[in-house]
Short mmCIF file of C-alpha atoms and ligand atoms in Angstrom, two decimals:
data_model
loop_
_atom_site.label_atom_id
_atom_site.label_comp_id
_atom_site.label_asym_id
_atom_site.label_seq_id
_atom_site.Cartn_x
_atom_site.Cartn_y
_atom_site.Cartn_z
CA MET A 19 8.76 -23.07 15.18
CA ILE A 20 5.78 -20.77 15.83
CA VAL A 21 5.38 -19.07 19.18
CA ALA A 22 2.43 -16.90 20.22
CA ALA A 23 3.05 -13.63 22.04
CA GLY A 24 3.18 -14.26 25.74
CA GLY A 25 3.88 -17.96 25.09
CA LYS A 26 7.61 -17.45 25.13
CA GLN A 27 9.34 -16.04 28.19
CA TYR A 28 12.45 -13.99 27.68
CA ASP A 29 14.47 -12.86 30.66
CA GLY A 30 15.11 -9.15 31.27
CA GLY A 31 11.73 -7.56 30.57
CA GLU A 32 12.99 -4.04 31.21
CA GLU A 33 12.83 -1.34 28.59
CA THR A 34 15.85 -1.38 26.29
CA ARG A 35 16.89 1.39 23.95
CA LEU A 36 18.53 -0.29 20.97
CA ARG A 37 20.62 1.28 18.23
CA ILE A 38 18.97 0.72 14.86
CA SER A 39 19.85 1.80 11.31
CA VAL A 40 17.20 1.88 8.61
CA ILE A 41 18.39 1.90 5.00
CA GLY A 42 15.83 3.33 2.59
CA THR A 43 13.34 6.07 3.50
CA GLY A 44 10.44 5.20 1.21
CA TYR A 45 7.01 4.39 2.66
CA VAL A 46 8.20 1.28 4.48
CA GLY A 47 11.57 2.59 5.68
CA LEU A 48 10.35 5.94 6.92
CA VAL A 49 7.36 4.48 8.77
CA THR A 50 9.55 1.71 10.24
CA GLY A 51 12.29 4.12 11.34
CA ALA A 52 9.89 6.67 12.80
CA CYS A 53 7.84 4.04 14.65
CA LEU A 54 10.94 2.27 16.04
CA ALA A 55 12.06 5.66 17.39
CA GLU A 56 8.55 6.31 18.70
CA ILE A 57 8.66 3.12 20.80
CA GLY A 58 11.95 4.20 22.34
CA HIS A 59 14.86 3.11 20.18
CA GLU A 60 17.72 5.21 18.86
CA VAL A 61 17.28 5.25 15.10
CA VAL A 62 19.19 6.59 12.14
CA CYS A 63 17.51 6.57 8.73
CA THR A 64 19.42 6.92 5.50
CA ASP A 65 18.76 6.94 1.77
CA ASN A 66 20.87 7.36 -1.33
CA ASP A 67 18.36 9.94 -2.59
CA GLY A 68 19.89 13.06 -1.04
CA SER A 69 16.80 15.19 -1.72
CA LYS A 70 14.66 12.99 0.57
CA ILE A 71 17.17 13.32 3.40
CA ARG A 72 17.40 17.09 2.90
CA THR A 73 13.60 17.38 3.10
CA LEU A 74 13.52 15.28 6.27
CA GLU A 75 16.36 17.20 7.89
CA ALA A 76 14.54 20.46 7.14
CA GLY A 77 11.49 19.14 9.04
CA GLY A 78 9.48 18.07 5.97
CA VAL A 79 8.07 14.62 5.19
CA PRO A 80 8.37 13.51 1.54
CA ILE A 81 5.19 11.38 1.65
CA TYR A 82 1.69 11.89 3.00
CA GLU A 83 0.96 9.27 5.63
CA PRO A 84 -1.48 10.13 8.43
CA GLY A 85 0.28 10.72 11.78
CA LEU A 86 3.79 10.26 10.41
CA ASP A 87 4.80 13.93 10.52
CA LYS A 88 3.82 14.11 14.19
CA ILE A 89 5.88 11.13 15.32
CA ILE A 90 8.90 12.15 13.24
CA ALA A 91 8.85 15.61 14.82
CA ARG A 92 8.51 14.19 18.33
CA ALA A 93 11.26 11.58 17.93
CA ARG A 94 13.65 14.17 16.45
CA LYS A 95 12.97 16.60 19.27
CA GLU A 96 13.71 13.88 21.81
CA ASN A 97 16.89 12.88 19.93
CA ARG A 98 15.76 9.36 19.13
CA LEU A 99 15.64 9.84 15.36
CA ARG A 100 18.13 11.35 12.97
CA PHE A 101 18.73 11.31 9.24
CA CYS A 102 22.00 10.65 7.51
CA ALA A 103 22.82 11.54 3.90
CA LYS A 104 25.62 8.99 3.49
CA PRO A 105 24.27 5.44 3.73
CA ALA A 106 27.72 4.03 4.54
CA ASP A 107 27.91 6.28 7.63
CA ALA A 108 24.69 4.78 9.00
CA VAL A 109 26.11 1.24 9.13
CA PRO A 110 28.71 1.20 11.94
CA GLY A 111 26.42 2.62 14.66
CA GLY A 112 23.49 0.20 14.27
CA ASP A 113 23.33 -3.13 16.09
CA ALA A 114 20.36 -4.01 13.90
CA ILE A 115 20.09 -2.85 10.29
CA PHE A 116 16.72 -2.85 8.56
CA ILE A 117 16.91 -3.05 4.76
CA CYS A 118 13.93 -1.14 3.39
CA VAL A 119 15.08 -0.39 -0.15
CA GLY A 120 12.84 -0.73 -3.20
CA THR A 121 12.37 -4.00 -5.08
CA PRO A 122 10.58 -2.68 -8.21
CA PRO A 123 9.40 -4.99 -10.98
CA LEU A 124 11.71 -5.82 -13.89
CA PRO A 125 10.15 -5.93 -17.37
CA ASN A 126 9.68 -9.72 -17.01
CA GLY A 127 7.82 -9.34 -13.68
CA ASP A 128 10.70 -10.50 -11.45
CA ALA A 129 11.57 -8.32 -8.48
CA ASP A 130 14.68 -6.22 -9.11
CA LEU A 131 16.95 -7.10 -6.18
CA SER A 132 19.91 -4.96 -7.20
CA ALA A 133 19.32 -2.41 -4.43
CA ILE A 134 19.39 -5.22 -1.83
CA ASP A 135 22.64 -6.53 -3.30
CA HIS A 136 24.08 -3.03 -3.18
CA VAL A 137 23.14 -2.63 0.50
CA ALA A 138 24.65 -6.06 1.30
CA ARG A 139 28.00 -4.95 -0.16
CA MET A 140 27.88 -1.71 1.75
CA VAL A 141 26.98 -3.31 5.09
CA ALA A 142 29.65 -5.98 4.63
CA SER A 143 32.35 -3.46 3.94
CA GLU A 144 31.38 -0.87 6.57
CA ALA A 145 30.47 -3.10 9.53
CA THR A 146 32.97 -2.91 12.37
CA SER A 147 30.92 -4.85 14.94
CA ALA A 148 28.29 -7.61 15.03
CA LYS A 149 25.08 -6.79 13.18
CA LEU A 150 21.69 -8.34 12.63
CA VAL A 151 20.74 -7.52 9.03
CA ILE A 152 16.96 -7.62 8.67
CA GLU A 153 15.21 -7.71 5.31
CA LYS A 154 12.01 -5.70 5.53
CA SER A 155 11.60 -5.03 1.80
CA THR A 156 9.29 -7.52 0.09
CA VAL A 157 11.49 -10.11 -1.56
CA PRO A 158 11.01 -13.54 -3.14
CA ALA A 159 11.73 -16.58 -0.99
CA ARG A 160 15.44 -17.50 -0.78
CA THR A 161 16.59 -13.86 -0.94
CA GLY A 162 17.70 -14.17 2.69
CA HIS A 163 20.07 -16.96 1.72
CA GLU A 164 21.51 -14.89 -1.12
CA LEU A 165 21.83 -11.95 1.24
CA LYS A 166 23.76 -14.09 3.70
CA ARG A 167 26.06 -15.26 0.93
CA ALA A 168 26.62 -11.69 -0.31
CA LEU A 169 27.44 -10.50 3.22
CA SER A 170 30.04 -13.22 3.63
CA VAL A 171 31.54 -12.67 0.16
CA TYR A 172 31.99 -8.93 0.67
CA ALA A 173 32.84 -8.94 4.40
CA ARG A 174 35.99 -6.88 4.95
CA ARG A 175 36.69 -7.71 8.54
CA PRO A 176 36.87 -11.41 9.33
CA GLY A 177 35.39 -12.18 12.71
CA VAL A 178 32.65 -9.50 12.56
CA SER A 179 29.42 -11.50 12.84
CA LEU A 180 26.71 -10.57 10.30
CA ARG A 181 23.47 -12.48 10.87
CA VAL A 182 20.42 -12.30 8.61
CA ALA A 183 16.71 -12.26 9.45
CA SER A 184 13.49 -11.63 7.57
CA ASN A 185 10.79 -9.44 9.09
CA PRO A 186 8.14 -8.76 6.44
CA GLU A 187 6.00 -5.66 6.75
CA PHE A 188 2.21 -5.67 6.56
CA LEU A 189 1.79 -1.90 6.48
CA ARG A 190 -1.12 -0.52 4.50
CA GLU A 191 -0.57 2.92 3.08
CA GLY A 192 -2.92 5.34 4.77
CA THR A 193 -2.86 3.43 8.09
CA ALA A 194 0.81 2.45 8.18
CA VAL A 195 1.62 4.07 11.56
CA GLU A 196 -1.35 2.37 13.22
CA ASP A 197 -0.47 -0.93 11.50
CA PHE A 198 3.10 -0.76 12.79
CA LEU A 199 2.19 0.09 16.38
CA HIS A 200 -0.85 -2.19 16.68
CA PRO A 201 -0.22 -5.10 14.33
CA ASP A 202 -2.15 -8.36 14.40
CA ARG A 203 1.07 -10.31 13.95
CA ILE A 204 4.81 -9.80 13.80
CA VAL A 205 6.61 -12.39 11.71
CA VAL A 206 10.31 -12.98 12.17
CA GLY A 207 12.27 -15.45 10.07
CA VAL A 208 15.49 -16.31 11.88
CA GLU A 209 18.27 -18.86 11.93
CA ASP A 210 19.35 -18.69 15.55
CA GLU A 211 18.14 -17.92 19.05
CA SER A 212 20.13 -14.69 19.43
CA SER A 213 18.54 -13.13 16.30
CA GLU A 214 15.11 -14.11 17.63
CA ARG A 215 15.93 -12.56 21.00
CA GLN A 216 17.25 -9.36 19.42
CA LEU A 217 14.12 -8.95 17.29
CA TYR A 218 11.92 -9.63 20.31
CA ASP A 219 13.73 -6.86 22.19
CA ILE A 220 13.22 -4.49 19.26
CA TYR A 221 9.49 -5.21 19.17
CA ARG A 222 8.98 -5.68 22.94
CA PRO A 223 7.09 -2.37 23.42
CA VAL A 224 4.74 -3.26 20.54
CA LEU A 225 4.27 -6.87 21.66
CA GLU A 226 3.51 -5.78 25.21
CA GLN A 227 1.64 -2.67 23.95
CA LYS A 228 3.63 -0.53 26.35
CA PHE A 229 4.47 2.82 24.80
CA ASN A 230 3.08 6.28 24.74
CA CYS A 231 0.69 5.70 21.83
CA PRO A 232 0.64 8.67 19.43
CA VAL A 233 -2.47 7.46 17.64
CA HIS A 234 -4.77 6.87 20.62
CA ALA A 235 -4.02 9.80 22.94
CA GLY A 236 -1.19 8.10 24.81
CA THR A 237 -2.78 4.72 25.62
CA CYS A 238 -2.87 1.66 23.39
CA PRO A 239 -6.42 0.48 22.66
CA ASP A 240 -7.67 -2.66 24.38
CA GLY A 241 -7.58 -5.67 22.12
CA PRO A 242 -5.74 -8.90 21.52
CA ALA A 243 -1.94 -8.67 21.88
CA PRO A 244 -0.03 -8.92 18.60
CA LYS A 245 0.99 -12.47 17.74
CA TRP A 246 4.72 -13.18 17.71
CA LEU A 247 5.50 -15.69 14.98
CA VAL A 248 8.96 -17.18 14.66
CA THR A 249 9.64 -19.03 11.42
CA THR A 250 12.46 -19.92 9.07
CA ILE A 251 13.69 -17.14 6.77
CA ASN A 252 12.20 -18.89 3.72
CA SER A 253 8.79 -19.15 5.37
CA ALA A 254 8.80 -15.50 6.45
CA GLU A 255 9.52 -14.42 2.87
CA LEU A 256 6.82 -16.72 1.57
CA ILE A 257 4.26 -15.46 4.14
CA LYS A 258 4.56 -11.93 2.76
CA HIS A 259 4.10 -12.86 -0.90
CA ALA A 260 1.36 -15.38 -0.12
CA SER A 261 -0.57 -12.82 1.98
CA ASN A 262 -0.48 -10.01 -0.56
CA SER A 263 -1.30 -12.35 -3.45
CA PHE A 264 -4.25 -13.73 -1.52
CA LEU A 265 -5.60 -10.20 -1.03
CA ALA A 266 -5.22 -9.59 -4.78
CA LEU A 267 -7.02 -12.85 -5.46
CA LYS A 268 -9.89 -11.80 -3.20
CA VAL A 269 -10.32 -8.44 -4.96
CA SER A 270 -10.30 -10.09 -8.40
CA TYR A 271 -12.78 -12.70 -7.22
CA ALA A 272 -15.18 -9.96 -6.08
CA ASN A 273 -14.74 -8.18 -9.42
CA MET A 274 -15.40 -11.35 -11.38
CA VAL A 275 -18.60 -12.00 -9.40
CA ALA A 276 -19.60 -8.33 -9.88
CA ASP A 277 -19.46 -8.79 -13.65
CA LEU A 278 -21.75 -11.80 -13.38
CA ALA A 279 -24.10 -10.00 -10.96
CA GLU A 280 -24.44 -7.27 -13.55
CA LYS A 281 -25.47 -9.75 -16.26
CA LEU A 282 -27.94 -11.48 -13.93
CA GLY A 283 -29.48 -8.34 -12.49
CA ALA A 284 -28.21 -9.13 -8.98
CA ASP A 285 -26.54 -6.60 -6.65
CA ILE A 286 -22.86 -7.27 -5.82
CA ASP A 287 -23.09 -5.31 -2.56
CA GLU A 288 -25.81 -7.64 -1.30
CA VAL A 289 -23.79 -10.65 -2.41
CA THR A 290 -20.43 -9.67 -0.87
CA ARG A 291 -22.07 -8.42 2.33
CA ALA A 292 -23.60 -11.82 2.93
CA MET A 293 -20.40 -13.63 1.88
CA GLY A 294 -18.32 -11.54 4.27
CA MET A 295 -20.48 -12.55 7.25
CA ASP A 296 -19.00 -16.03 7.00
CA PRO A 297 -15.95 -15.86 9.30
CA ARG A 298 -14.12 -18.22 6.96
CA ILE A 299 -14.37 -15.57 4.22
CA GLY A 300 -14.40 -12.24 6.10
CA PRO A 301 -15.78 -8.93 4.84
CA SER A 302 -12.64 -7.07 3.75
CA PHE A 303 -11.12 -6.97 0.27
CA LEU A 304 -14.43 -7.85 -1.37
CA ASN A 305 -15.17 -4.36 -2.73
CA ALA A 306 -15.79 -4.52 -6.45
CA GLY A 307 -14.48 -1.70 -8.60
CA LEU A 308 -11.55 -0.59 -10.70
CA GLY A 309 -9.26 -3.22 -9.15
CA PHE A 310 -6.13 -3.19 -7.07
CA GLY A 311 -3.16 -0.92 -7.66
CA GLY A 312 -0.33 0.63 -5.70
CA PHE A 313 3.28 -0.33 -5.40
CA CYS A 314 2.73 -3.62 -3.55
CA LEU A 315 -0.11 -5.85 -4.68
CA PRO A 316 0.48 -5.73 -8.48
CA LYS A 317 4.25 -6.18 -8.24
CA ASP A 318 4.13 -8.78 -5.48
CA LEU A 319 1.62 -10.82 -7.43
CA GLN A 320 3.83 -10.74 -10.53
CA ALA A 321 6.98 -11.61 -8.63
CA PHE A 322 5.20 -14.46 -6.83
CA VAL A 323 3.98 -15.92 -10.12
CA ARG A 324 7.50 -15.67 -11.58
CA LEU A 325 8.96 -17.39 -8.53
CA ALA A 326 6.43 -20.23 -8.78
CA GLU A 327 7.09 -20.63 -12.51
CA ARG A 328 10.82 -20.91 -11.87
CA CYS A 329 10.07 -23.60 -9.30
CA GLY A 330 7.80 -25.45 -11.77
CA VAL A 331 4.61 -24.87 -9.74
CA ASP A 332 1.36 -24.04 -11.58
CA PHE A 333 0.21 -20.59 -10.43
CA SER A 334 -2.29 -20.00 -13.26
CA MET A 335 -4.86 -19.12 -10.58
CA LEU A 336 -2.88 -15.98 -9.79
CA ARG A 337 -2.31 -15.26 -13.49
CA ALA A 338 -6.12 -15.22 -13.82
CA ALA A 339 -6.41 -12.77 -10.91
CA GLU A 340 -3.88 -10.52 -12.65
CA LYS A 341 -5.77 -10.73 -15.95
CA ILE A 342 -9.10 -9.87 -14.32
CA ASN A 343 -7.46 -6.85 -12.68
CA LYS A 344 -5.94 -5.61 -15.95
CA HIS A 345 -9.34 -5.76 -17.63
CA ARG A 346 -11.09 -3.59 -15.05
CA ILE A 347 -10.17 -0.43 -16.98
CA ASP A 348 -11.59 -1.92 -20.22
CA ARG A 349 -14.77 -2.93 -18.44
CA PHE A 350 -15.18 0.55 -17.00
CA PHE A 351 -14.37 2.19 -20.26
CA ASP A 352 -17.20 0.23 -21.90
CA LYS A 353 -19.52 1.85 -19.34
CA ILE A 354 -18.16 5.31 -20.12
CA ARG A 355 -18.65 4.76 -23.84
CA GLU A 356 -22.12 3.35 -23.38
CA ALA A 357 -23.14 6.37 -21.31
CA LEU A 358 -21.37 9.11 -23.29
CA TRP A 359 -21.66 7.54 -26.77
CA VAL A 360 -18.79 9.68 -28.21
CA VAL A 361 -15.98 10.42 -25.77
CA ARG A 362 -13.94 12.77 -27.96
CA ASP A 363 -13.98 16.45 -26.91
CA LYS A 364 -16.25 15.81 -23.94
CA PRO A 365 -15.29 17.39 -20.61
CA VAL A 366 -15.01 14.62 -18.01
CA CYS A 367 -14.35 15.14 -14.31
CA VAL A 368 -12.29 12.49 -12.46
CA LEU A 369 -12.48 12.48 -8.67
CA GLY A 370 -9.57 10.59 -7.11
CA LEU A 371 -6.05 10.02 -8.41
CA ALA A 372 -4.35 8.07 -5.61
CA PHE A 373 -4.38 4.26 -5.83
CA LYS A 374 -6.59 4.23 -2.73
CA PRO A 375 -7.85 6.77 -0.19
CA HIS A 376 -5.74 8.37 2.58
CA THR A 377 -2.54 8.38 0.56
CA ASP A 378 -0.89 10.61 -2.03
CA ASP A 379 0.63 7.58 -3.79
CA VAL A 380 -0.21 7.35 -7.48
CA ARG A 381 2.13 4.49 -8.38
CA PHE A 382 0.24 1.86 -10.42
CA ALA A 383 -2.98 3.71 -9.57
CA PRO A 384 -5.96 2.51 -11.66
CA ALA A 385 -7.15 6.15 -11.72
CA ILE A 386 -4.02 7.16 -13.62
CA ASP A 387 -4.44 4.37 -16.20
CA LEU A 388 -8.06 5.39 -16.62
CA ILE A 389 -7.14 9.03 -17.26
CA HIS A 390 -4.52 8.00 -19.83
CA ARG A 391 -7.24 6.04 -21.58
CA LEU A 392 -9.71 8.95 -21.45
CA MET A 393 -7.09 11.26 -22.93
CA GLU A 394 -6.19 8.78 -25.68
CA GLU A 395 -9.86 8.79 -26.62
CA GLY A 396 -9.87 12.60 -26.78
CA ALA A 397 -11.76 13.50 -23.58
CA GLN A 398 -10.92 16.77 -21.79
CA VAL A 399 -10.04 15.62 -18.31
CA ARG A 400 -10.43 17.71 -15.16
CA ALA A 401 -9.28 16.09 -11.96
CA TYR A 402 -9.35 16.54 -8.22
CA ASP A 403 -7.83 14.51 -5.37
CA PRO A 404 -7.53 15.61 -1.73
CA GLN A 405 -3.84 14.60 -1.50
CA ALA A 406 -2.41 13.20 -4.72
CA MET A 407 -2.53 16.13 -7.18
CA GLU A 408 1.10 17.12 -6.84
CA LYS A 409 2.32 13.58 -7.53
CA ALA A 410 -0.18 13.14 -10.39
CA ARG A 411 0.90 16.41 -12.04
CA ALA A 412 4.39 15.03 -12.50
CA ILE A 413 3.17 12.07 -14.55
CA LEU A 414 -0.03 13.44 -16.13
CA PRO A 415 0.66 16.89 -17.55
CA GLY A 416 -2.31 17.14 -19.94
CA VAL A 417 -4.94 17.22 -17.19
CA GLU A 418 -6.62 20.33 -15.79
CA TYR A 419 -6.28 20.09 -12.00
CA SER A 420 -8.97 21.73 -9.86
CA ASP A 421 -8.85 22.89 -6.27
CA SER A 422 -12.14 21.23 -5.34
CA ALA A 423 -14.53 18.54 -6.51
CA TYR A 424 -17.06 21.30 -7.30
CA SER A 425 -14.83 23.24 -9.66
CA ALA A 426 -13.65 20.00 -11.31
CA ALA A 427 -17.26 18.96 -12.00
CA LYS A 428 -18.42 22.34 -13.29
CA GLY A 429 -19.34 22.21 -16.98
CA CYS A 430 -18.61 18.47 -17.29
CA GLU A 431 -20.68 15.89 -19.14
CA ALA A 432 -19.66 13.06 -16.84
CA LEU A 433 -18.16 12.65 -13.39
CA VAL A 434 -16.04 9.58 -12.65
CA ILE A 435 -15.19 8.42 -9.12
CA ALA A 436 -11.84 6.65 -9.43
CA THR A 437 -10.69 6.53 -5.76
CA GLU A 438 -13.03 5.93 -2.84
CA TRP A 439 -12.12 8.92 -0.65
CA PRO A 440 -14.84 8.95 2.06
CA GLU A 441 -15.23 12.73 1.68
CA PHE A 442 -16.61 12.23 -1.85
CA ARG A 443 -19.56 10.46 -0.25
CA SER A 444 -20.55 13.57 1.67
CA LEU A 445 -20.15 16.12 -1.14
CA ASP A 446 -23.04 18.50 -1.72
CA TRP A 447 -24.38 16.50 -4.67
CA GLU A 448 -27.10 19.06 -5.42
CA ARG A 449 -24.36 21.60 -5.99
CA ILE A 450 -22.39 19.19 -8.17
CA ARG A 451 -25.49 18.45 -10.27
CA ALA A 452 -26.30 22.13 -10.69
CA GLY A 453 -22.81 22.76 -12.14
CA MET A 454 -22.73 19.85 -14.59
CA VAL A 455 -23.87 19.98 -18.20
CA ARG A 456 -25.25 16.45 -17.83
CA PRO A 457 -25.88 14.88 -14.42
CA LEU A 458 -24.01 11.64 -15.14
CA VAL A 459 -21.94 9.87 -12.44
CA LEU A 460 -19.82 6.83 -13.26
CA ASP A 461 -18.75 5.33 -9.96
CA ALA A 462 -15.74 3.04 -10.51
CA ARG A 463 -15.47 2.27 -6.77
CA ASN A 464 -19.12 1.63 -5.85
CA LEU A 465 -18.80 4.45 -3.32
CA LEU A 466 -22.31 5.87 -3.64
CA SER A 467 -25.72 4.25 -3.56
CA PRO A 468 -27.74 3.90 -6.81
CA GLY A 469 -31.00 4.64 -4.95
CA GLU A 470 -29.68 7.89 -3.45
CA MET A 471 -28.21 9.02 -6.75
CA ARG A 472 -31.55 8.39 -8.46
CA SER A 473 -33.37 10.49 -5.89
CA ARG A 474 -30.80 13.27 -6.34
CA GLY A 475 -31.60 13.33 -10.06
CA PHE A 476 -28.44 11.69 -11.45
CA GLU A 477 -27.86 9.10 -14.11
CA TYR A 478 -25.61 6.65 -12.31
CA ARG A 479 -23.54 3.61 -13.26
CA SER A 480 -21.28 1.44 -11.10
CA PHE A 481 -20.00 -2.16 -10.99
CA GLY A 482 -22.33 -5.11 -10.42
CA ARG A 483 -25.31 -2.99 -9.37
CA PRO A 484 -28.38 -1.71 -11.23
CA ASP A 485 -27.80 1.35 -13.44
CA VAL A 486 -29.84 4.51 -13.03
CA VAL A 487 -30.53 5.56 -16.61
CA ALA A 488 -32.37 8.71 -17.75
CA GLU A 489 -35.45 8.45 -19.92
CA THR A 490 -34.66 9.95 -23.33
CA GLN A 491 -37.30 12.47 -24.34
CA ILE A 492 -37.38 14.10 -27.74
CA ALA A 493 -39.88 16.93 -27.89
C1 LIG B 14 -0.73 -3.78 0.74
C2 LIG B 14 -1.00 -4.81 1.85
O1 LIG B 14 -2.37 -4.72 2.27
C3 LIG B 14 -0.06 -4.58 3.01
O2 LIG B 14 -0.27 -5.56 4.01
C4 LIG B 14 1.35 -4.68 2.44
O3 LIG B 14 2.31 -4.75 3.35
C5 LIG B 14 1.56 -3.58 1.42
O4 LIG B 14 0.63 -3.80 0.37
P1 LIG B 14 -1.38 -1.25 0.27
O5 LIG B 14 -0.54 -1.35 -0.96
O6 LIG B 14 -1.24 -0.04 1.12
O7 LIG B 14 -1.10 -2.49 1.24
O8 LIG B 14 -2.89 -1.35 -0.22
P2 LIG B 14 -4.16 -2.22 0.17
O9 LIG B 14 -4.92 -1.60 1.26
O10 LIG B 14 -3.77 -3.65 0.35
O11 LIG B 14 -5.01 -2.05 -1.18
C6 LIG B 14 -4.46 -2.51 -2.42
C7 LIG B 14 -5.36 -2.17 -3.58
O12 LIG B 14 -6.51 -2.98 -3.59
C8 LIG B 14 -5.85 -0.73 -3.63
O13 LIG B 14 -5.74 -0.25 -4.96
C9 LIG B 14 -7.31 -0.83 -3.23
O14 LIG B 14 -8.11 0.21 -3.78
C10 LIG B 14 -7.66 -2.18 -3.82
N1 LIG B 14 -8.80 -2.83 -3.16
C11 LIG B 14 -8.73 -3.17 -1.86
C12 LIG B 14 -9.96 -3.10 -3.89
O15 LIG B 14 -10.06 -2.79 -5.08
N2 LIG B 14 -11.00 -3.71 -3.25
C13 LIG B 14 -10.95 -4.08 -1.95
O16 LIG B 14 -11.93 -4.65 -1.45
C14 LIG B 14 -9.78 -3.78 -1.22
#
């Protein structure tokens, strides 16, 4: 059953403050909890990592996500959001419990669902009243059924109703608050009318775009209302994996075409721009470069392939997308070698460490893999990122971190752009060039324009576009 927003009439359209518990305060859980409090609910967030809760209670925010600190502070001040160090204590008070714990990849690519199982046991043993248990974490299809089974196996108090729903998130890091408050669709996988109704009440302010919008100076922007999609639990779980895997497929497709454009002397930007004008294709996720990273796309793709294999369905198309993505670093490294000839002992500046701009997240970041590779080959790496240096330091100790792009580039023989932070576009490139030993820019994200870099006096290489190569002159 699929129902568009506004198509379904629920009685009692008044504002309702609901009691919600959010288990897990990673990117998804913290954004979900803070935004649910922002739209008027009474929310408690918990995590078994005590240090995260201590940071939050002290007024800090353990992750960088634009706008999040502001809404957390406001909701806490207005007593709509609190943090709780003991997960079990957060269960009894919530009528709805969002599970937002991690589902990291196992060595074989499957999603590790042990944290979900753990939460199921805890909810089942601590619940003293009816609860709607909502899986928000990305999970393979049929997890909802296993969750339901686990809740009934471990239930301590017979007669306490524990219902299960799936409500996948589509939050992009860097714009997660905006994505939560102004989504294009809200998908709920439910088994009964009362779960559907409860979820509608939770999301009513978002669906009707009636809240004091923190992102757009109090008023929600004009635009189409979010779509309200009611499905089975299995379908909701599948929608999430199918969406993320499709995005991965699109990125790998653009990268594959970029490699061919390079061989043919075509320009990938011209090609994808024209492709994206076709509404059946759309312009986003066609940027060629170092490939996709982060904690969602790579692991979701792997888990989706594993799920399909277990079901006996041929997903080799997605395997190919994964393979293309893995080879992006090799492809880029060929460019580095071609330009530098010998990499050993050369000072190389890397701009960008996060897996994409507007985040400090370095998990599965292509930039990090690239730096490992540069260091293996003996390069002296200097790096700068506007937000991600602290997180990178913890996993990449051998790098010299700089406090600006200018100091990172000074004295280097090559400058690599590994994350497409918009501010790198507007650097004073004359100043960068003046500080470098050799004016060589290797743009792994196609952020800059070859023509402009030529006129600024740089040698310049990117993906699927013409190189700007210096004439070699021997006196
Ligand atoms: C993703 C999904 O978009 C979101 O809906 C989901 O809920 C969580 O996972 P996120 O991980 O924040 O969000 O990153 P996303 O914006 O999807 O980008 C993923 C990766 O693809 C990044 O490394 C990005 O640099 C790369 N990418 C994206 C490209 O290489 N080219 C593109 O054209 C677009």
